[in-house]
mmCIF file of N, CA and C in Angstrom:
data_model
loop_
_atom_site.group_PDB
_atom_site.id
_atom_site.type_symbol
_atom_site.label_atom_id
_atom_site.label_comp_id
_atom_site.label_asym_id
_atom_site.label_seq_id
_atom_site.Cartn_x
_atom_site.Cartn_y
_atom_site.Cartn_z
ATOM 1 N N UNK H 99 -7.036 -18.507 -12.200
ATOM 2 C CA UNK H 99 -7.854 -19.560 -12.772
ATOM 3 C C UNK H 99 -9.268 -19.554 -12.193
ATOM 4 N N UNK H 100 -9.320 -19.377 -10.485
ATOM 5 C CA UNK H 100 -10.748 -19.545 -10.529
ATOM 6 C C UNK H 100 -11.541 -18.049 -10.037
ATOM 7 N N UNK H 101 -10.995 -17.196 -11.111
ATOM 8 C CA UNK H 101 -11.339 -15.998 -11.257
ATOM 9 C C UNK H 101 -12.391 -15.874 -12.347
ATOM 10 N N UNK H 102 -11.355 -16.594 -13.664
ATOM 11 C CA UNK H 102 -12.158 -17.126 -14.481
ATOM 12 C C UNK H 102 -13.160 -17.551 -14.852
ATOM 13 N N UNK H 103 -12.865 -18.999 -14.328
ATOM 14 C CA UNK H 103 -14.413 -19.605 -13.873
ATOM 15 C C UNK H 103 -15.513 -18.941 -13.181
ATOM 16 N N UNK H 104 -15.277 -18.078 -12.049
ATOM 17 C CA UNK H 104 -15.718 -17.262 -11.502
ATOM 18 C C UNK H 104 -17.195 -16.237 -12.670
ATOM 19 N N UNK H 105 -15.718 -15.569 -13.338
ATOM 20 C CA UNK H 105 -16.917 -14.502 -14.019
ATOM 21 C C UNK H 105 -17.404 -15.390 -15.526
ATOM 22 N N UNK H 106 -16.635 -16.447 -15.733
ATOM 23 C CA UNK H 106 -17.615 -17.575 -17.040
ATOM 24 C C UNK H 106 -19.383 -17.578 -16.293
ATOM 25 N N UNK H 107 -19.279 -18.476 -15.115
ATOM 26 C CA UNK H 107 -20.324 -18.595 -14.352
ATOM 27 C C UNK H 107 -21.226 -17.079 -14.234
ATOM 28 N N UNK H 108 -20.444 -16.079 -13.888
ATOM 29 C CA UNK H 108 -21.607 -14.957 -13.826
ATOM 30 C C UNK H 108 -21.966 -14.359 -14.751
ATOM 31 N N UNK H 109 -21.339 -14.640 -15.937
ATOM 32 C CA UNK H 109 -21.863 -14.426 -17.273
ATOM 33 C C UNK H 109 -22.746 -14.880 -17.864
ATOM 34 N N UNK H 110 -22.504 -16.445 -17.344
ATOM 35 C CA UNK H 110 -23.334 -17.294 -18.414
ATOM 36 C C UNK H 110 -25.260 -17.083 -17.685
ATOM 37 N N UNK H 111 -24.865 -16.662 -16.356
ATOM 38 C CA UNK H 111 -25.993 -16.192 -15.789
ATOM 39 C C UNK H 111 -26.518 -15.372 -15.512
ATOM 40 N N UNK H 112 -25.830 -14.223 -16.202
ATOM 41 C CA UNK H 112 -26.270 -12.294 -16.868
ATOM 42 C C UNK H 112 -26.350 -11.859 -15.542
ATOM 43 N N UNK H 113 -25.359 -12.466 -14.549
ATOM 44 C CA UNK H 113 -24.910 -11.234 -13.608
ATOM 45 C C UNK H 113 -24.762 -10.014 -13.354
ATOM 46 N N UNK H 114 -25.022 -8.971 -13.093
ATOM 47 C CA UNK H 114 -24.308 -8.003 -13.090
ATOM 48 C C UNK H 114 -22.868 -7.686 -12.671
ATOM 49 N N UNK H 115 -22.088 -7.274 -12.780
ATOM 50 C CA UNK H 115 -20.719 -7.325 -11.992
ATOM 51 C C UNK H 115 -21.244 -5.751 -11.685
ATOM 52 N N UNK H 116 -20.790 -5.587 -10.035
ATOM 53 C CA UNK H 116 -21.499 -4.077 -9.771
ATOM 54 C C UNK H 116 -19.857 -3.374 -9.796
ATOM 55 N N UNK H 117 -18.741 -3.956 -8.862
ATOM 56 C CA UNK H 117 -16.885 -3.597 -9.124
ATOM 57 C C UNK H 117 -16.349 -5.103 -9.351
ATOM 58 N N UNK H 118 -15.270 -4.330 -10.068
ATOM 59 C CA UNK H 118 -14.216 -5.757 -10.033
ATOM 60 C C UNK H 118 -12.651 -5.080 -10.278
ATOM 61 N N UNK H 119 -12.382 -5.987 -9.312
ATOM 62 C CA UNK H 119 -11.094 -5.142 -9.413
ATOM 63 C C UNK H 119 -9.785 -6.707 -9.099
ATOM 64 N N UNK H 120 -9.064 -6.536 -10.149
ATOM 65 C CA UNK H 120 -8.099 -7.314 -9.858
ATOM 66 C C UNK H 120 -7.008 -7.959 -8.872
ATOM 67 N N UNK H 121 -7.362 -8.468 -8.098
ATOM 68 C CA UNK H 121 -6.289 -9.152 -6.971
ATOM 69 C C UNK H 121 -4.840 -8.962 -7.298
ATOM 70 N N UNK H 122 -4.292 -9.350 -8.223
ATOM 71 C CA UNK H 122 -2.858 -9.359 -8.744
ATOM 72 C C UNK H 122 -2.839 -7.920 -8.482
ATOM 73 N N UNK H 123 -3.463 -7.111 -9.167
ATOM 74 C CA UNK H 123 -2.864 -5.626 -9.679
ATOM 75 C C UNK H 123 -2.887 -4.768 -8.790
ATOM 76 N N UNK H 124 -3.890 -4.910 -7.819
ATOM 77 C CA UNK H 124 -4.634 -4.188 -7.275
ATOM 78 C C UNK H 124 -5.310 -5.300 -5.614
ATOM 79 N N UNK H 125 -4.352 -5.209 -4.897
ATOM 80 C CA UNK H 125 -4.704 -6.187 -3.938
ATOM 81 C C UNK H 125 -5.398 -5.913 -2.517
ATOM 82 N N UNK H 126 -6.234 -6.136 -2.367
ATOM 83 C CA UNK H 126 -6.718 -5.816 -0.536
ATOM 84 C C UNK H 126 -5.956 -5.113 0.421
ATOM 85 N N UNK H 127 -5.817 -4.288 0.711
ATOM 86 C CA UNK H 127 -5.111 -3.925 2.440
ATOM 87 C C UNK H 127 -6.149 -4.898 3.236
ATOM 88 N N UNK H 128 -5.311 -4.467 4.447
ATOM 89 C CA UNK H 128 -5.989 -4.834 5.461
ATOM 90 C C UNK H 128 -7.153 -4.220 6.108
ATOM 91 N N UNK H 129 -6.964 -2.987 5.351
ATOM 92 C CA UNK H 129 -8.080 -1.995 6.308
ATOM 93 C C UNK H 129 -9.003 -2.129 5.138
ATOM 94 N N UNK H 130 -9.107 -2.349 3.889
ATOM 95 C CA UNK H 130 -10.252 -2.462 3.145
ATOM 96 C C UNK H 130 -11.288 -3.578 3.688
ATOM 97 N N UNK H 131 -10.183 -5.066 3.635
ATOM 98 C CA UNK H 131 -10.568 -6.162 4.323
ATOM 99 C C UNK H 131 -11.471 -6.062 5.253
ATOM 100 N N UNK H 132 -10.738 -5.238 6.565
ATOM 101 C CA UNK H 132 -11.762 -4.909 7.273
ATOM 102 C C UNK H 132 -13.032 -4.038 6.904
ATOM 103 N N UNK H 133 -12.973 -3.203 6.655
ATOM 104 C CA UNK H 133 -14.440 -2.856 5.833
ATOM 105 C C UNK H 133 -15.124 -3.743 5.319
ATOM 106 N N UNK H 134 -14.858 -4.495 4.536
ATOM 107 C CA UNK H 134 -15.452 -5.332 4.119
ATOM 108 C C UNK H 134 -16.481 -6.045 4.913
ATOM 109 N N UNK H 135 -15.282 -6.978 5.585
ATOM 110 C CA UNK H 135 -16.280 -7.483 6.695
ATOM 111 C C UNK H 135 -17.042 -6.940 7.591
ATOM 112 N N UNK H 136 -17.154 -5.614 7.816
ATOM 113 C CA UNK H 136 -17.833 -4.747 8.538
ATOM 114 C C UNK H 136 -19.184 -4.708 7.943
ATOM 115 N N UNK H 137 -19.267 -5.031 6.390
ATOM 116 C CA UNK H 137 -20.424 -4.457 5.595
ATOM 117 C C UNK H 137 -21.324 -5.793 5.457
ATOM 118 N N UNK H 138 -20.744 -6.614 6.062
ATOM 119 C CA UNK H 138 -21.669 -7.700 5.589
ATOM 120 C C UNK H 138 -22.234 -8.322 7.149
ATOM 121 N N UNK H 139 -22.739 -9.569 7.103
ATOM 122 C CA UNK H 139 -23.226 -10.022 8.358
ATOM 123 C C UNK H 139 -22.917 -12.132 8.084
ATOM 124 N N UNK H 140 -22.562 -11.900 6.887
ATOM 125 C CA UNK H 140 -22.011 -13.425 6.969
ATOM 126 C C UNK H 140 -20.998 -13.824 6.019
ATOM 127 N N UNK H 141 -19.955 -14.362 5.871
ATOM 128 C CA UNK H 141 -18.857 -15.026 5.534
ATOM 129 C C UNK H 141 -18.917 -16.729 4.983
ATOM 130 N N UNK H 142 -18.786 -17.080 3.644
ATOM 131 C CA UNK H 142 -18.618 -18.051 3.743
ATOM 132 C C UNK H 142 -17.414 -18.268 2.686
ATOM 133 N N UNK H 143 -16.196 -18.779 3.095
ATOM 134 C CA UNK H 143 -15.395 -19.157 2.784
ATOM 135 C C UNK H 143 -14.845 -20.997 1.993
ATOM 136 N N UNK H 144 -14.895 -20.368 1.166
ATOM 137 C CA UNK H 144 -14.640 -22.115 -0.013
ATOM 138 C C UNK H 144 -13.117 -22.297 -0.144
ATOM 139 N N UNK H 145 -12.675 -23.452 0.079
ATOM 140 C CA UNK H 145 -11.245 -23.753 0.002
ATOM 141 C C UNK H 145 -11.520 -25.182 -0.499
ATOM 142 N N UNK H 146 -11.040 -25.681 -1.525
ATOM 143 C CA UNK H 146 -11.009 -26.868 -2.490
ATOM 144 C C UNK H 146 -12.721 -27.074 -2.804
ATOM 145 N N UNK H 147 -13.213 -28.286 -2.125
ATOM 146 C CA UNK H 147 -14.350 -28.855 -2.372
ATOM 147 C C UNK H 147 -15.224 -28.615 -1.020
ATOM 148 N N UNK H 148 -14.784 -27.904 -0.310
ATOM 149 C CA UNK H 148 -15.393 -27.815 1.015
ATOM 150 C C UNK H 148 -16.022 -26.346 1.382
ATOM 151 N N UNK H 149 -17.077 -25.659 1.557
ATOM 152 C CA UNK H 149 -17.209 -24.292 2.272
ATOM 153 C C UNK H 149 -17.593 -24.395 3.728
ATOM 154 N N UNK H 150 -17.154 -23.434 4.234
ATOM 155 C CA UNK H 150 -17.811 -23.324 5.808
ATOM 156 C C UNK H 150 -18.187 -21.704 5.767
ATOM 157 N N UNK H 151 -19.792 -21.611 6.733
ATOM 158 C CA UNK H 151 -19.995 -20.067 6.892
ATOM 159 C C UNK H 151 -19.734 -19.646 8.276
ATOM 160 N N UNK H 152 -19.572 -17.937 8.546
ATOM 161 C CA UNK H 152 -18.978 -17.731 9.754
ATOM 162 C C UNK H 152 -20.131 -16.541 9.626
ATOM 163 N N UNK H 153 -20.021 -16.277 10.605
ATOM 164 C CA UNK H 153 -20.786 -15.123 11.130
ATOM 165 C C UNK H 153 -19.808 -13.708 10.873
ATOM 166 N N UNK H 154 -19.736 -12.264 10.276
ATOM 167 C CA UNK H 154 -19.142 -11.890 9.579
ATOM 168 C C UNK H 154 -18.464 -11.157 11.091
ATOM 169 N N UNK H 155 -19.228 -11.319 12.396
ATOM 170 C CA UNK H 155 -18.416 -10.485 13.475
ATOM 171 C C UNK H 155 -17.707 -11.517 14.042
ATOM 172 N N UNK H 156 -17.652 -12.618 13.846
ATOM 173 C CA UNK H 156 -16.576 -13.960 14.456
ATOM 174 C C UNK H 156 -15.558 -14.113 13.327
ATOM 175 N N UNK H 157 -15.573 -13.357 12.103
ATOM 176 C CA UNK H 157 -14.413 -14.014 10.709
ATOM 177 C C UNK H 157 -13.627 -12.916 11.229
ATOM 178 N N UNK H 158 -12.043 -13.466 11.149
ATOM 179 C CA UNK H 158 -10.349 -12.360 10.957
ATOM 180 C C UNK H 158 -10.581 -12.453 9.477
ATOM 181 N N UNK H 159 -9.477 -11.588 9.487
ATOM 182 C CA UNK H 159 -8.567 -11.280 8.534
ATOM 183 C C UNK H 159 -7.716 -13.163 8.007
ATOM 184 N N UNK H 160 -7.345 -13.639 8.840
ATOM 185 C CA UNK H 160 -6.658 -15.382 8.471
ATOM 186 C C UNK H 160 -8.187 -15.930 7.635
ATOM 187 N N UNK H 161 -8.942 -15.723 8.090
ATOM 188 C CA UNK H 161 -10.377 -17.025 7.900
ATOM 189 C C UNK H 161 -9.926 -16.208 5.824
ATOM 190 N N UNK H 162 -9.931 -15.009 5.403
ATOM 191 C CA UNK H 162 -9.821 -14.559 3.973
ATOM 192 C C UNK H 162 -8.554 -14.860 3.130
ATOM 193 N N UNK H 163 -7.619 -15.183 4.024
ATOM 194 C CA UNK H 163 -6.496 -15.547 3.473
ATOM 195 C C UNK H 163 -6.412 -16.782 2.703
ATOM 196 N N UNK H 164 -5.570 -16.846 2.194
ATOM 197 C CA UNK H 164 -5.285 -18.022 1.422
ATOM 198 C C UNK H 164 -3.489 -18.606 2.311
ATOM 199 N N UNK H 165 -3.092 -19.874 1.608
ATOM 200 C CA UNK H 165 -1.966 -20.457 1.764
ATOM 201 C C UNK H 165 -0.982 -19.109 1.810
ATOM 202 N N UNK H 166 -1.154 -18.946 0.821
ATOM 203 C CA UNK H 166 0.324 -17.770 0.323
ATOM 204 C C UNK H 166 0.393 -16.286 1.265
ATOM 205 N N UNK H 167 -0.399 -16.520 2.390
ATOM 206 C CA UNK H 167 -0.898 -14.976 3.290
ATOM 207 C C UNK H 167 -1.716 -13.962 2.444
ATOM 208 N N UNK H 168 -1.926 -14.171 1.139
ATOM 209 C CA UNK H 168 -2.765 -13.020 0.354
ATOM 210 C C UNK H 168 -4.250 -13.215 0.415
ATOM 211 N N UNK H 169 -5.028 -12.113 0.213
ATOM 212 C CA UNK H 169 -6.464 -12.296 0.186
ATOM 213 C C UNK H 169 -6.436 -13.434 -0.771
ATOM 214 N N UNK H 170 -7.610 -14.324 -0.025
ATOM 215 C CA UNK H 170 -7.960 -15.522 -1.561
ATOM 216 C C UNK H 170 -9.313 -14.966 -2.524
ATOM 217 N N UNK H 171 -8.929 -15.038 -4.007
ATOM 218 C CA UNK H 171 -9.383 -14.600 -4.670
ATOM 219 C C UNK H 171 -10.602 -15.876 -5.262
ATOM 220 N N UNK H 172 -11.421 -15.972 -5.651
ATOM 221 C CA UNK H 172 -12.261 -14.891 -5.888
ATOM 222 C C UNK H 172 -13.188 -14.503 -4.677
ATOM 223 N N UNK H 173 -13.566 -12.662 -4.508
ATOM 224 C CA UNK H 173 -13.871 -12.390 -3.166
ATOM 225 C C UNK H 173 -15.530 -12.126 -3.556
ATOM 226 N N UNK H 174 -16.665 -12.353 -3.908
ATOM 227 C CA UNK H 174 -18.150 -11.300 -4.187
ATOM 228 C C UNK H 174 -18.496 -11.365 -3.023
ATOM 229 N N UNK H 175 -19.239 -9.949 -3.223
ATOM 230 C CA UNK H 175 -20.297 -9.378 -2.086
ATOM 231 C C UNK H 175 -21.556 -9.393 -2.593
ATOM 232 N N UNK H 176 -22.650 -10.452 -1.961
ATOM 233 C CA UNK H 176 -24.231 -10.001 -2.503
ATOM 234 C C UNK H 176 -24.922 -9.653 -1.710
ATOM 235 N N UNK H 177 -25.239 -8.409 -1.348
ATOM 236 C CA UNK H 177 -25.843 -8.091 -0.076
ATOM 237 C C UNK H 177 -25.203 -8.190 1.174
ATOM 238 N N UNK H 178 -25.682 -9.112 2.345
ATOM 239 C CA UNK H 178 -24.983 -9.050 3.387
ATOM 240 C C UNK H 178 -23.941 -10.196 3.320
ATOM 241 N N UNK H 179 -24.115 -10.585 2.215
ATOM 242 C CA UNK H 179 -23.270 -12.153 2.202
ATOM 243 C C UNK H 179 -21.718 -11.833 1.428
ATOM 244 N N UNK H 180 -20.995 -12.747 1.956
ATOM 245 C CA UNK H 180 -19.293 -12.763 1.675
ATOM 246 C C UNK H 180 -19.033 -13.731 1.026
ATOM 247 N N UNK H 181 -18.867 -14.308 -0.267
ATOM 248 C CA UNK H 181 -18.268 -15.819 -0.369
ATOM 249 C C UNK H 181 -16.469 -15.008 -0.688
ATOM 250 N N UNK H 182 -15.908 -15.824 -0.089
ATOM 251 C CA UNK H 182 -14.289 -15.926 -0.747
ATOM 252 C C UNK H 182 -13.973 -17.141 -0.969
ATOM 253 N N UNK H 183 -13.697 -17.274 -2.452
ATOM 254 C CA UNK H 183 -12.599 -18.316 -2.850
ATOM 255 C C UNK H 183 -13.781 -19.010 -3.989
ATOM 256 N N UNK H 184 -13.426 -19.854 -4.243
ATOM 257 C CA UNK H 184 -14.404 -20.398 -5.498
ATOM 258 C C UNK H 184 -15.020 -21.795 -5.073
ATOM 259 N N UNK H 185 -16.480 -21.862 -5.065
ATOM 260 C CA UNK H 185 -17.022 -23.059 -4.855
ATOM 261 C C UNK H 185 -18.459 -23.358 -5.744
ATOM 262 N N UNK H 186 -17.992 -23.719 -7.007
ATOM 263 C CA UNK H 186 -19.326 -23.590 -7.499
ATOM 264 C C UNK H 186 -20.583 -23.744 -6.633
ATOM 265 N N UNK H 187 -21.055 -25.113 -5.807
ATOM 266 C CA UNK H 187 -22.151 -25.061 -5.906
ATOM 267 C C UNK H 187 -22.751 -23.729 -4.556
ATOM 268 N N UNK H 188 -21.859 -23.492 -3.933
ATOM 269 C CA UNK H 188 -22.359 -22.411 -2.999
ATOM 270 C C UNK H 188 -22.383 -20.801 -3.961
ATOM 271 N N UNK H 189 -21.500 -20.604 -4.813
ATOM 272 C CA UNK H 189 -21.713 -19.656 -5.729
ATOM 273 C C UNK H 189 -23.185 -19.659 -6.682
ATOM 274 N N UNK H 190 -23.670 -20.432 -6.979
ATOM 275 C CA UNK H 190 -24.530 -21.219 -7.614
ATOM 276 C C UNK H 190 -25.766 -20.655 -6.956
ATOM 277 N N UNK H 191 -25.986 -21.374 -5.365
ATOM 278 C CA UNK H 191 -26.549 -21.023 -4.978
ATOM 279 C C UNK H 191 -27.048 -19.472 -4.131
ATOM 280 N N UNK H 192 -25.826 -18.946 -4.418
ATOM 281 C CA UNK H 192 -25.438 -17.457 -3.392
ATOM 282 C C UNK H 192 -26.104 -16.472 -4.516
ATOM 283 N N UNK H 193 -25.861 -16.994 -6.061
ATOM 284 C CA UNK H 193 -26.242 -15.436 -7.138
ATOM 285 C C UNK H 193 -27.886 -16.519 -7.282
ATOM 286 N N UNK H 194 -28.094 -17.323 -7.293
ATOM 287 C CA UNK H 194 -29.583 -17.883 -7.260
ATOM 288 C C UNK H 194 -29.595 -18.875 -9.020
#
């Protein structure tokens, strides 16, 4: 669901999508994860109505998780920045 919303929003704002790759089908290891966070320099993580940012060498592997132990979806990378999970107005403000 807020995958959805996710790419409605980056559509309606002629995003580019540079990859996308499906969570369900196609899910994170751990060692991608880590890459990940290797590539960036900040983390900010949205869970309901709330985000908090981390510094991308202080975020685990738990800070990306969700309830269910799986990566929480939705994950973009813009540059050095990480959002995971869906928060409009920090998404909003993260693609500009």
């Amino acid at each position: 669901m807020s995958c959805e919303r996710t790419r409605a929003v980056l559509e309606k704002k002629r995003v580019e999508i540079g990859e996308e790759r499906p969570a369900r089908k196609q899910p994170l290891t751990d060692k991608e994860a880590k890459a990940l966070l290797a590539s960036v320099s900040k983390v900010i993580v949205a869970k309901g109505k709330a985000s908090r940012e981390i510094a991308a060498a202080d975020a685990t592997l738990d800070d990306l998780r969700g309830n269910t132990g799986n990566f929480r979806a939705p994950m973009i990378r813009k540059g050095k920045t990480l959002l995971v999970g869906f928060h409009p107005a920090t998404l909003d403000s993260l693609i500009g």
